[in-house]
Amino acid sequence: MSNNTSTRFSRPGRPETDTRLPYWLLVALLCLMAIGFFGRLAPLADLDGRLFWQYMSEDGYLMQTVARNMAIGLGMSTAEGTIATNGVQPLATYLFAGLHWLSGGDKTQGIVLVTVMSAFVALAGAWLLAKVGGQVFRDLPHGRALAWTTAALWFTAPLITRHSMNGLETGLYQAAILLVMNFYLERFCGGTQSSGRARIWLGALLGLAFLSRNDAVFFIAALLLVHLLVPVVREGETLRRRLVDGLVAGTVSIVVASPWLVNNYLGFGSVVPISGTAQSFGAAVGRNLPWLPAHFFENMWLWFPIPAVLERQPLVQVVCVLAIAAVFLGYWFMLGRHTVSRRRHFLTGLLFSGALATYYGLFFGANWFLPRYLSAASPFLWLFVTGGAYALFTHLAGRASWQPLAVRVVVGVFVLTALGWSANDYRKGTHHMHRQVVEWTQDNVAPDIWVAAPQTGTLGYFHDRTINLDGKVNPIALRRLIEDGHSLNYVLESPAQYIVDWVGMAKWVTYKHLNPRFGEVFRVRVEDHEHNLAVLERISGAR
C-alpha cells in the first residue's frame, strides 16, 4: 500500500509513523466508550424496577445465589445452604462472593456491586483488546487507530454489552483470554527468546483463563499447538525450545487449575461441573448445528444481529457461512499471514473458534446458550473483521479523496447505532423472562416455605428455599434426572409445596405415564398463558 493511501487516516502533514489518533476519531471513540460504559451502568438508575431485570440473566442469578451463600457462610451451595454444588465457574464465583460479602449479604447492594464490577471488567477487556490489536496491527500505517477503533466497537456492540453484564463469567473470561494473548504476543512473538519466567507466567495466566471458564481448555490447546507449529525467525529458535515452552506453560496451567479439578472429582465424581453435564443431558449429536451458522456470524459480525425466526432458514445459513468464510480467507490473505504475531494470533483464533463450534454444535444441548458460549471467540473474530475491512478499504480507495469522509461517516453511523441499541436496552430494562415467577412467589409464598422449579436461577436468588430441578446446580436432581428420565419422582420426595415456572409446566399433572401419583399430589393453581406463568401446589396432606 502506498504512503499516499495509508496517510489518509492521519491529519494532513503528519507522517504515517505518528501514533496520535486524529482528533475527530478520538472524540468518536470516547463517545462510543461512554455509551458502552454508562449503558452498562443504566440499571443503577432504578434499584427497584430496573437493577434486577435489565441485564442479569437466569443463569447469572444461579451464580449470584451460590456466591451470596458463600459470602454469608453457607459455602458453595444453593437452597438456603442445604445443597452443595459445583455448577458454576470458580474464579468469577469467588470474585462475586467477595462483593456479596462487602454488601453484608444484602441482595440489592450485592447486585449493585456486581453491576459496577462487571462494567469495569468489560472496560478492562476493551483496553486489553486494544493492546492485542496494537501488537497485531503494529506494522500497519494506522495500526494504533485501527486497534482502538476495533476495541471501542467491540466494547459497545449490543451482543457484547449484554453478555458482559449477565451476572456470569462471560466478561471476565473474555478479559482473561485477552490478557493471555497480550502477554503471549509481547513475550513470545518478539525478537528475543522467551525466558523460563515467561513460560511460568504464561502457564499461570492460562490456568486463570481455565478457572474463568472451563472450556478455555480449547483456547489453551489452540495457543500451545500454534506456538509449537508456527516458528519465529530468530537466533536460537528451535522446535525443541517451543516444545519446552508449551510443556512448561501447560503443566503450570494444570497446577493452577488442579484445586478446582480435585474439588469437582472428589465432591461430585467428575472434573466437569454438573452444570455442563445437565446441559448436555439427552442432547443428540449435531443437535445444535442448525443454529450454529447464525450465532457464529453474530459473534463475528457483532453489529448485525439475526432475528430468531430466520436463524434456521437455509438461505440465511448459507449467507452466514459464506460471510464467515470470507472473513477468515480475506483476513488471512490480506493481513494475517504477513507477520508472526498475526499468523499466531489468527491461527489461535481460528482453532479456538473451530473447537468451540465443534463442541457446542455437535456434542452439546441447550442451543439457546450458543451466543454466549461462542462469544469467547468474539475478540479474535472482530479483529479479523476490522483488520480485513481496513485492508480491503485501503486497497480499493487508492488516492481517492473521499476516503477521510467515508471513514468519518462509517464511524459516525456506528456511534448513532450504539446510542440506539443502548436506548433500546434501557427501554426494555424493566422486563425479564422470569420476573413474573419471582413476583408471584414473593406475593403468595412465605419465605419459610419450600418451592421448586427447573429454572431456579432468578427465583432462587429472591426466595432462598428454592430447589433446583434441572440439575445445573443440584447434583441430587441431576442424578435422579439421569436415572428416571424426569423430575417428578424427585419433586414428590422433596419438601417443595409449590412448583413455580413457565406456563408449560402446568402439563406436569397430566404425565401419568411418568408417575401416576403426581397429579394426585399436585394440582394446578395458576396457568397464565399471557404472563407465561404456571404454579403447581401440593394438595394438603398428600404425599
Short mmCIF file of N, CA, C and O in Angstrom, two decimals, residues 394-481:
data_model
loop_
_atom_site.label_atom_id
_atom_site.label_comp_id
_atom_site.label_asym_id
_atom_site.label_seq_id
_atom_site.Cartn_x
_atom_site.Cartn_y
_atom_site.Cartn_z
N THR A 394 -8.36 0.18 2.20
CA THR A 394 -7.18 0.90 1.73
C THR A 394 -6.75 0.42 0.35
O THR A 394 -6.18 1.19 -0.43
N HIS A 395 -7.02 -0.85 0.05
CA HIS A 395 -6.68 -1.36 -1.29
C HIS A 395 -7.58 -0.74 -2.36
O HIS A 395 -7.11 -0.35 -3.44
N LEU A 396 -8.87 -0.62 -2.06
CA LEU A 396 -9.81 -0.11 -3.04
C LEU A 396 -9.78 1.41 -3.16
O LEU A 396 -10.03 1.96 -4.22
N ALA A 397 -9.47 2.09 -2.03
CA ALA A 397 -9.58 3.54 -2.02
C ALA A 397 -8.50 4.21 -2.85
O ALA A 397 -8.74 5.21 -3.52
N GLY A 398 -7.30 3.65 -2.79
CA GLY A 398 -6.21 4.26 -3.52
C GLY A 398 -6.00 5.70 -3.11
O GLY A 398 -5.92 6.03 -1.94
N ARG A 399 -5.97 6.60 -4.07
CA ARG A 399 -5.77 8.03 -3.79
C ARG A 399 -7.09 8.78 -3.73
O ARG A 399 -7.12 9.99 -3.72
N ALA A 400 -8.19 8.06 -3.69
CA ALA A 400 -9.50 8.73 -3.77
C ALA A 400 -9.66 9.74 -2.63
O ALA A 400 -9.37 9.44 -1.47
N SER A 401 -10.16 10.92 -2.95
CA SER A 401 -10.27 11.97 -1.95
C SER A 401 -11.43 11.76 -0.98
O SER A 401 -11.51 12.41 0.03
N TRP A 402 -12.34 10.80 -1.31
CA TRP A 402 -13.47 10.59 -0.43
C TRP A 402 -13.12 9.71 0.77
O TRP A 402 -13.95 9.52 1.66
N GLN A 403 -11.91 9.21 0.84
CA GLN A 403 -11.57 8.27 1.91
C GLN A 403 -11.76 8.86 3.31
O GLN A 403 -12.41 8.23 4.15
N PRO A 404 -11.24 10.04 3.65
CA PRO A 404 -11.47 10.55 5.01
C PRO A 404 -12.95 10.72 5.34
O PRO A 404 -13.39 10.40 6.43
N LEU A 405 -13.73 11.25 4.40
CA LEU A 405 -15.15 11.45 4.63
C LEU A 405 -15.85 10.12 4.85
O LEU A 405 -16.69 9.97 5.74
N ALA A 406 -15.49 9.10 4.05
CA ALA A 406 -16.13 7.79 4.19
C ALA A 406 -15.86 7.18 5.57
O ALA A 406 -16.76 6.63 6.20
N VAL A 407 -14.64 7.30 6.04
CA VAL A 407 -14.30 6.76 7.35
C VAL A 407 -15.10 7.47 8.43
O VAL A 407 -15.64 6.84 9.35
N ARG A 408 -15.20 8.78 8.36
CA ARG A 408 -15.91 9.54 9.37
C ARG A 408 -17.41 9.20 9.35
O ARG A 408 -18.05 9.12 10.41
N VAL A 409 -17.94 9.01 8.17
CA VAL A 409 -19.36 8.64 8.07
C VAL A 409 -19.61 7.28 8.70
O VAL A 409 -20.56 7.09 9.47
N VAL A 410 -18.74 6.31 8.40
CA VAL A 410 -18.90 4.96 8.95
C VAL A 410 -18.82 4.99 10.47
O VAL A 410 -19.65 4.40 11.18
N VAL A 411 -17.81 5.67 11.01
CA VAL A 411 -17.67 5.75 12.47
C VAL A 411 -18.86 6.48 13.08
O VAL A 411 -19.39 6.07 14.13
N GLY A 412 -19.31 7.54 12.43
CA GLY A 412 -20.48 8.26 12.93
C GLY A 412 -21.73 7.40 12.97
O GLY A 412 -22.52 7.46 13.91
N VAL A 413 -21.91 6.59 11.94
CA VAL A 413 -23.05 5.67 11.92
C VAL A 413 -22.98 4.69 13.08
O VAL A 413 -23.98 4.38 13.73
N PHE A 414 -21.78 4.19 13.37
CA PHE A 414 -21.63 3.27 14.49
C PHE A 414 -21.97 3.96 15.82
O PHE A 414 -22.59 3.36 16.70
N VAL A 415 -21.56 5.20 15.98
CA VAL A 415 -21.87 5.93 17.22
C VAL A 415 -23.38 6.06 17.39
O VAL A 415 -23.93 5.79 18.47
N LEU A 416 -24.07 6.46 16.32
CA LEU A 416 -25.52 6.61 16.40
C LEU A 416 -26.21 5.26 16.63
O LEU A 416 -27.19 5.17 17.39
N THR A 417 -25.70 4.22 15.97
CA THR A 417 -26.28 2.89 16.16
C THR A 417 -26.08 2.41 17.59
O THR A 417 -27.00 1.82 18.20
N ALA A 418 -24.89 2.65 18.14
CA ALA A 418 -24.63 2.26 19.53
C ALA A 418 -25.58 2.98 20.48
O ALA A 418 -26.11 2.38 21.43
N LEU A 419 -25.81 4.25 20.23
CA LEU A 419 -26.74 5.01 21.07
C LEU A 419 -28.15 4.43 20.97
O LEU A 419 -28.86 4.31 21.97
N GLY A 420 -28.53 4.04 19.76
CA GLY A 420 -29.85 3.44 19.57
C GLY A 420 -30.00 2.11 20.29
O GLY A 420 -31.02 1.85 20.94
N TRP A 421 -28.98 1.25 20.21
CA TRP A 421 -29.03 -0.04 20.89
C TRP A 421 -29.07 0.16 22.41
O TRP A 421 -29.79 -0.54 23.12
N SER A 422 -28.28 1.10 22.91
CA SER A 422 -28.27 1.35 24.34
C SER A 422 -29.63 1.86 24.82
O SER A 422 -30.13 1.44 25.88
N ALA A 423 -30.23 2.74 24.04
CA ALA A 423 -31.56 3.24 24.39
C ALA A 423 -32.59 2.12 24.36
O ALA A 423 -33.51 2.07 25.21
N ASN A 424 -32.46 1.21 23.41
CA ASN A 424 -33.38 0.08 23.33
C ASN A 424 -33.23 -0.85 24.53
O ASN A 424 -34.23 -1.34 25.08
N ASP A 425 -31.99 -1.09 24.95
CA ASP A 425 -31.77 -1.90 26.15
C ASP A 425 -32.41 -1.23 27.37
O ASP A 425 -33.01 -1.91 28.21
N TYR A 426 -32.28 0.06 27.45
CA TYR A 426 -32.88 0.79 28.58
C TYR A 426 -34.40 0.72 28.52
O TYR A 426 -35.07 0.54 29.55
N ARG A 427 -34.94 0.85 27.32
CA ARG A 427 -36.40 0.81 27.16
C ARG A 427 -36.97 -0.52 27.64
O ARG A 427 -38.04 -0.58 28.27
N LYS A 428 -36.26 -1.61 27.37
CA LYS A 428 -36.74 -2.94 27.76
C LYS A 428 -36.21 -3.38 29.12
O LYS A 428 -36.41 -4.53 29.52
N GLY A 429 -35.56 -2.48 29.83
CA GLY A 429 -34.81 -2.85 31.03
C GLY A 429 -35.63 -3.23 32.23
O GLY A 429 -35.08 -3.72 33.22
N THR A 430 -36.94 -3.03 32.20
CA THR A 430 -37.77 -3.44 33.33
C THR A 430 -38.43 -4.79 33.09
O THR A 430 -39.20 -5.26 33.94
N HIS A 431 -38.14 -5.41 31.96
CA HIS A 431 -38.73 -6.71 31.63
C HIS A 431 -37.69 -7.80 31.82
O HIS A 431 -36.49 -7.60 31.57
N HIS A 432 -38.15 -8.96 32.24
CA HIS A 432 -37.26 -10.11 32.43
C HIS A 432 -38.10 -11.37 32.26
O HIS A 432 -39.25 -11.43 32.73
N MET A 433 -37.55 -12.38 31.64
CA MET A 433 -38.33 -13.57 31.33
C MET A 433 -38.75 -14.36 32.57
O MET A 433 -39.62 -15.25 32.48
N HIS A 434 -38.17 -14.06 33.74
CA HIS A 434 -38.55 -14.77 34.96
C HIS A 434 -39.08 -13.84 36.04
O HIS A 434 -39.31 -14.29 37.17
N ARG A 435 -39.30 -12.58 35.71
CA ARG A 435 -39.76 -11.63 36.74
C ARG A 435 -41.12 -12.04 37.30
O ARG A 435 -41.37 -11.94 38.50
N GLN A 436 -42.01 -12.50 36.43
CA GLN A 436 -43.35 -12.88 36.88
C GLN A 436 -43.30 -14.06 37.85
O GLN A 436 -44.14 -14.16 38.77
N VAL A 437 -42.34 -14.94 37.68
CA VAL A 437 -42.18 -16.08 38.58
C VAL A 437 -41.78 -15.60 39.97
O VAL A 437 -42.32 -16.04 40.99
N VAL A 438 -40.82 -14.68 40.00
CA VAL A 438 -40.36 -14.13 41.27
C VAL A 438 -41.48 -13.37 41.98
O VAL A 438 -41.73 -13.56 43.19
N GLU A 439 -42.17 -12.51 41.24
CA GLU A 439 -43.17 -11.66 41.87
C GLU A 439 -44.34 -12.48 42.40
O GLU A 439 -44.87 -12.18 43.49
N TRP A 440 -44.76 -13.53 41.68
CA TRP A 440 -45.85 -14.36 42.21
C TRP A 440 -45.40 -15.04 43.50
O TRP A 440 -46.17 -15.10 44.47
N THR A 441 -44.19 -15.55 43.52
CA THR A 441 -43.70 -16.24 44.71
C THR A 441 -43.59 -15.29 45.89
O THR A 441 -43.99 -15.62 47.02
N GLN A 442 -43.06 -14.09 45.65
CA GLN A 442 -42.95 -13.12 46.74
C GLN A 442 -44.31 -12.72 47.29
O GLN A 442 -44.46 -12.48 48.49
N ASP A 443 -45.32 -12.66 46.43
CA ASP A 443 -46.65 -12.22 46.85
C ASP A 443 -47.46 -13.33 47.51
O ASP A 443 -48.41 -13.04 48.26
N ASN A 444 -47.12 -14.59 47.23
CA ASN A 444 -48.00 -15.68 47.64
C ASN A 444 -47.36 -16.78 48.48
O ASN A 444 -48.09 -17.62 49.02
N VAL A 445 -46.05 -16.76 48.61
CA VAL A 445 -45.36 -17.84 49.33
C VAL A 445 -44.51 -17.23 50.44
O VAL A 445 -43.69 -16.34 50.18
N ALA A 446 -44.67 -17.74 51.64
CA ALA A 446 -43.88 -17.26 52.77
C ALA A 446 -42.42 -17.68 52.61
O ALA A 446 -42.13 -18.71 52.00
N PRO A 447 -41.48 -16.90 53.17
CA PRO A 447 -40.06 -17.22 53.00
C PRO A 447 -39.66 -18.59 53.54
O PRO A 447 -38.67 -19.16 53.07
N ASP A 448 -40.40 -19.14 54.50
CA ASP A 448 -40.01 -20.42 55.08
C ASP A 448 -40.61 -21.62 54.36
O ASP A 448 -40.41 -22.76 54.78
N ILE A 449 -41.35 -21.39 53.28
CA ILE A 449 -41.96 -22.47 52.51
C ILE A 449 -41.05 -22.84 51.35
O ILE A 449 -40.51 -21.97 50.65
N TRP A 450 -40.89 -24.14 51.10
CA TRP A 450 -40.05 -24.61 50.01
C TRP A 450 -40.80 -24.58 48.68
O TRP A 450 -41.97 -24.98 48.60
N VAL A 451 -40.11 -24.10 47.65
CA VAL A 451 -40.63 -24.15 46.29
C VAL A 451 -39.60 -24.85 45.42
O VAL A 451 -38.44 -25.04 45.81
N ALA A 452 -40.01 -25.26 44.22
CA ALA A 452 -39.10 -25.94 43.29
C ALA A 452 -39.41 -25.48 41.88
O ALA A 452 -40.49 -24.94 41.60
N ALA A 453 -38.46 -25.67 40.99
CA ALA A 453 -38.64 -25.33 39.58
C ALA A 453 -37.45 -25.85 38.79
O ALA A 453 -36.35 -25.97 39.34
N PRO A 454 -37.64 -26.17 37.52
CA PRO A 454 -36.48 -26.46 36.67
C PRO A 454 -35.58 -25.24 36.52
O PRO A 454 -34.36 -25.34 36.57
N GLN A 455 -36.18 -24.07 36.33
CA GLN A 455 -35.42 -22.83 36.15
C GLN A 455 -35.45 -22.05 37.46
O GLN A 455 -36.39 -21.33 37.72
N THR A 456 -34.40 -22.20 38.26
CA THR A 456 -34.42 -21.61 39.59
C THR A 456 -33.36 -20.54 39.80
O THR A 456 -33.11 -20.14 40.93
N GLY A 457 -32.73 -20.07 38.73
CA GLY A 457 -31.71 -19.06 38.92
C GLY A 457 -32.28 -17.79 39.52
O GLY A 457 -31.92 -17.39 40.63
N THR A 458 -33.18 -17.15 38.80
CA THR A 458 -33.76 -15.90 39.27
C THR A 458 -34.60 -16.13 40.52
O THR A 458 -34.47 -15.42 41.51
N LEU A 459 -35.45 -17.14 40.49
CA LEU A 459 -36.31 -17.43 41.64
C LEU A 459 -35.49 -17.75 42.88
O LEU A 459 -35.79 -17.27 43.98
N GLY A 460 -34.43 -18.54 42.72
CA GLY A 460 -33.62 -18.95 43.87
C GLY A 460 -32.87 -17.80 44.52
O GLY A 460 -32.57 -17.86 45.72
N TYR A 461 -32.58 -16.76 43.77
CA TYR A 461 -31.89 -15.61 44.36
C TYR A 461 -32.82 -14.85 45.29
O TYR A 461 -32.40 -14.36 46.35
N PHE A 462 -34.10 -14.75 44.91
CA PHE A 462 -35.04 -13.95 45.69
C PHE A 462 -35.79 -14.78 46.74
O PHE A 462 -36.30 -14.22 47.70
N HIS A 463 -35.87 -16.09 46.55
CA HIS A 463 -36.54 -16.96 47.53
C HIS A 463 -35.54 -18.04 47.92
O HIS A 463 -35.27 -18.97 47.16
N ASP A 464 -34.99 -17.94 49.10
CA ASP A 464 -33.87 -18.80 49.49
C ASP A 464 -34.22 -20.28 49.47
O ASP A 464 -33.41 -21.11 49.08
N ARG A 465 -35.41 -20.63 49.91
CA ARG A 465 -35.80 -22.04 49.98
C ARG A 465 -36.35 -22.50 48.63
O ARG A 465 -37.55 -22.74 48.47
N THR A 466 -35.44 -22.60 47.68
CA THR A 466 -35.80 -22.99 46.31
C THR A 466 -34.95 -24.17 45.88
O THR A 466 -33.72 -24.14 46.01
N ILE A 467 -35.59 -25.22 45.37
CA ILE A 467 -34.92 -26.46 44.97
C ILE A 467 -34.83 -26.51 43.46
O ILE A 467 -35.85 -26.46 42.76
N ASN A 468 -33.63 -26.61 42.95
CA ASN A 468 -33.40 -26.69 41.51
C ASN A 468 -33.72 -28.10 41.00
O ASN A 468 -33.32 -29.09 41.61
N LEU A 469 -34.43 -28.20 39.87
CA LEU A 469 -34.87 -29.48 39.34
C LEU A 469 -34.16 -29.91 38.05
O LEU A 469 -34.21 -31.09 37.69
N ASP A 470 -33.52 -28.97 37.33
CA ASP A 470 -32.88 -29.37 36.07
C ASP A 470 -31.45 -29.86 36.26
O ASP A 470 -30.80 -30.28 35.30
N GLY A 471 -30.94 -29.81 37.49
CA GLY A 471 -29.64 -30.40 37.79
C GLY A 471 -28.45 -29.51 37.55
O GLY A 471 -27.32 -29.92 37.83
N LYS A 472 -28.64 -28.27 37.10
CA LYS A 472 -27.48 -27.42 36.80
C LYS A 472 -26.70 -27.05 38.05
O LYS A 472 -25.49 -26.86 38.00
N VAL A 473 -27.40 -26.92 39.17
CA VAL A 473 -26.72 -26.63 40.44
C VAL A 473 -27.17 -27.59 41.55
O VAL A 473 -26.94 -27.32 42.73
N ASN A 474 -27.77 -28.70 41.16
CA ASN A 474 -28.30 -29.65 42.13
C ASN A 474 -27.89 -31.07 41.74
O ASN A 474 -28.54 -31.68 40.89
N PRO A 475 -26.82 -31.61 42.32
CA PRO A 475 -26.36 -32.94 41.93
C PRO A 475 -27.36 -34.05 42.23
O PRO A 475 -27.40 -35.06 41.52
N ILE A 476 -28.20 -33.86 43.25
CA ILE A 476 -29.21 -34.88 43.56
C ILE A 476 -30.26 -34.93 42.45
O ILE A 476 -30.62 -36.00 41.96
N ALA A 477 -30.74 -33.74 42.06
CA ALA A 477 -31.73 -33.69 40.98
C ALA A 477 -31.15 -34.20 39.68
O ALA A 477 -31.84 -34.88 38.90
N LEU A 478 -29.87 -33.90 39.42
CA LEU A 478 -29.24 -34.37 38.19
C LEU A 478 -29.17 -35.89 38.17
O LEU A 478 -29.48 -36.53 37.14
N ARG A 479 -28.80 -36.48 39.29
CA ARG A 479 -28.73 -37.94 39.34
C ARG A 479 -30.10 -38.58 39.11
O ARG A 479 -30.24 -39.55 38.36
N ARG A 480 -31.13 -38.01 39.74
CA ARG A 480 -32.47 -38.55 39.56
C ARG A 480 -32.98 -38.33 38.14
O ARG A 480 -33.69 -39.18 37.59
N LEU A 481 -32.60 -37.21 37.55
CA LEU A 481 -33.00 -36.93 36.17
C LEU A 481 -32.38 -37.95 35.23
O LEU A 481 -33.04 -38.44 34.29
#
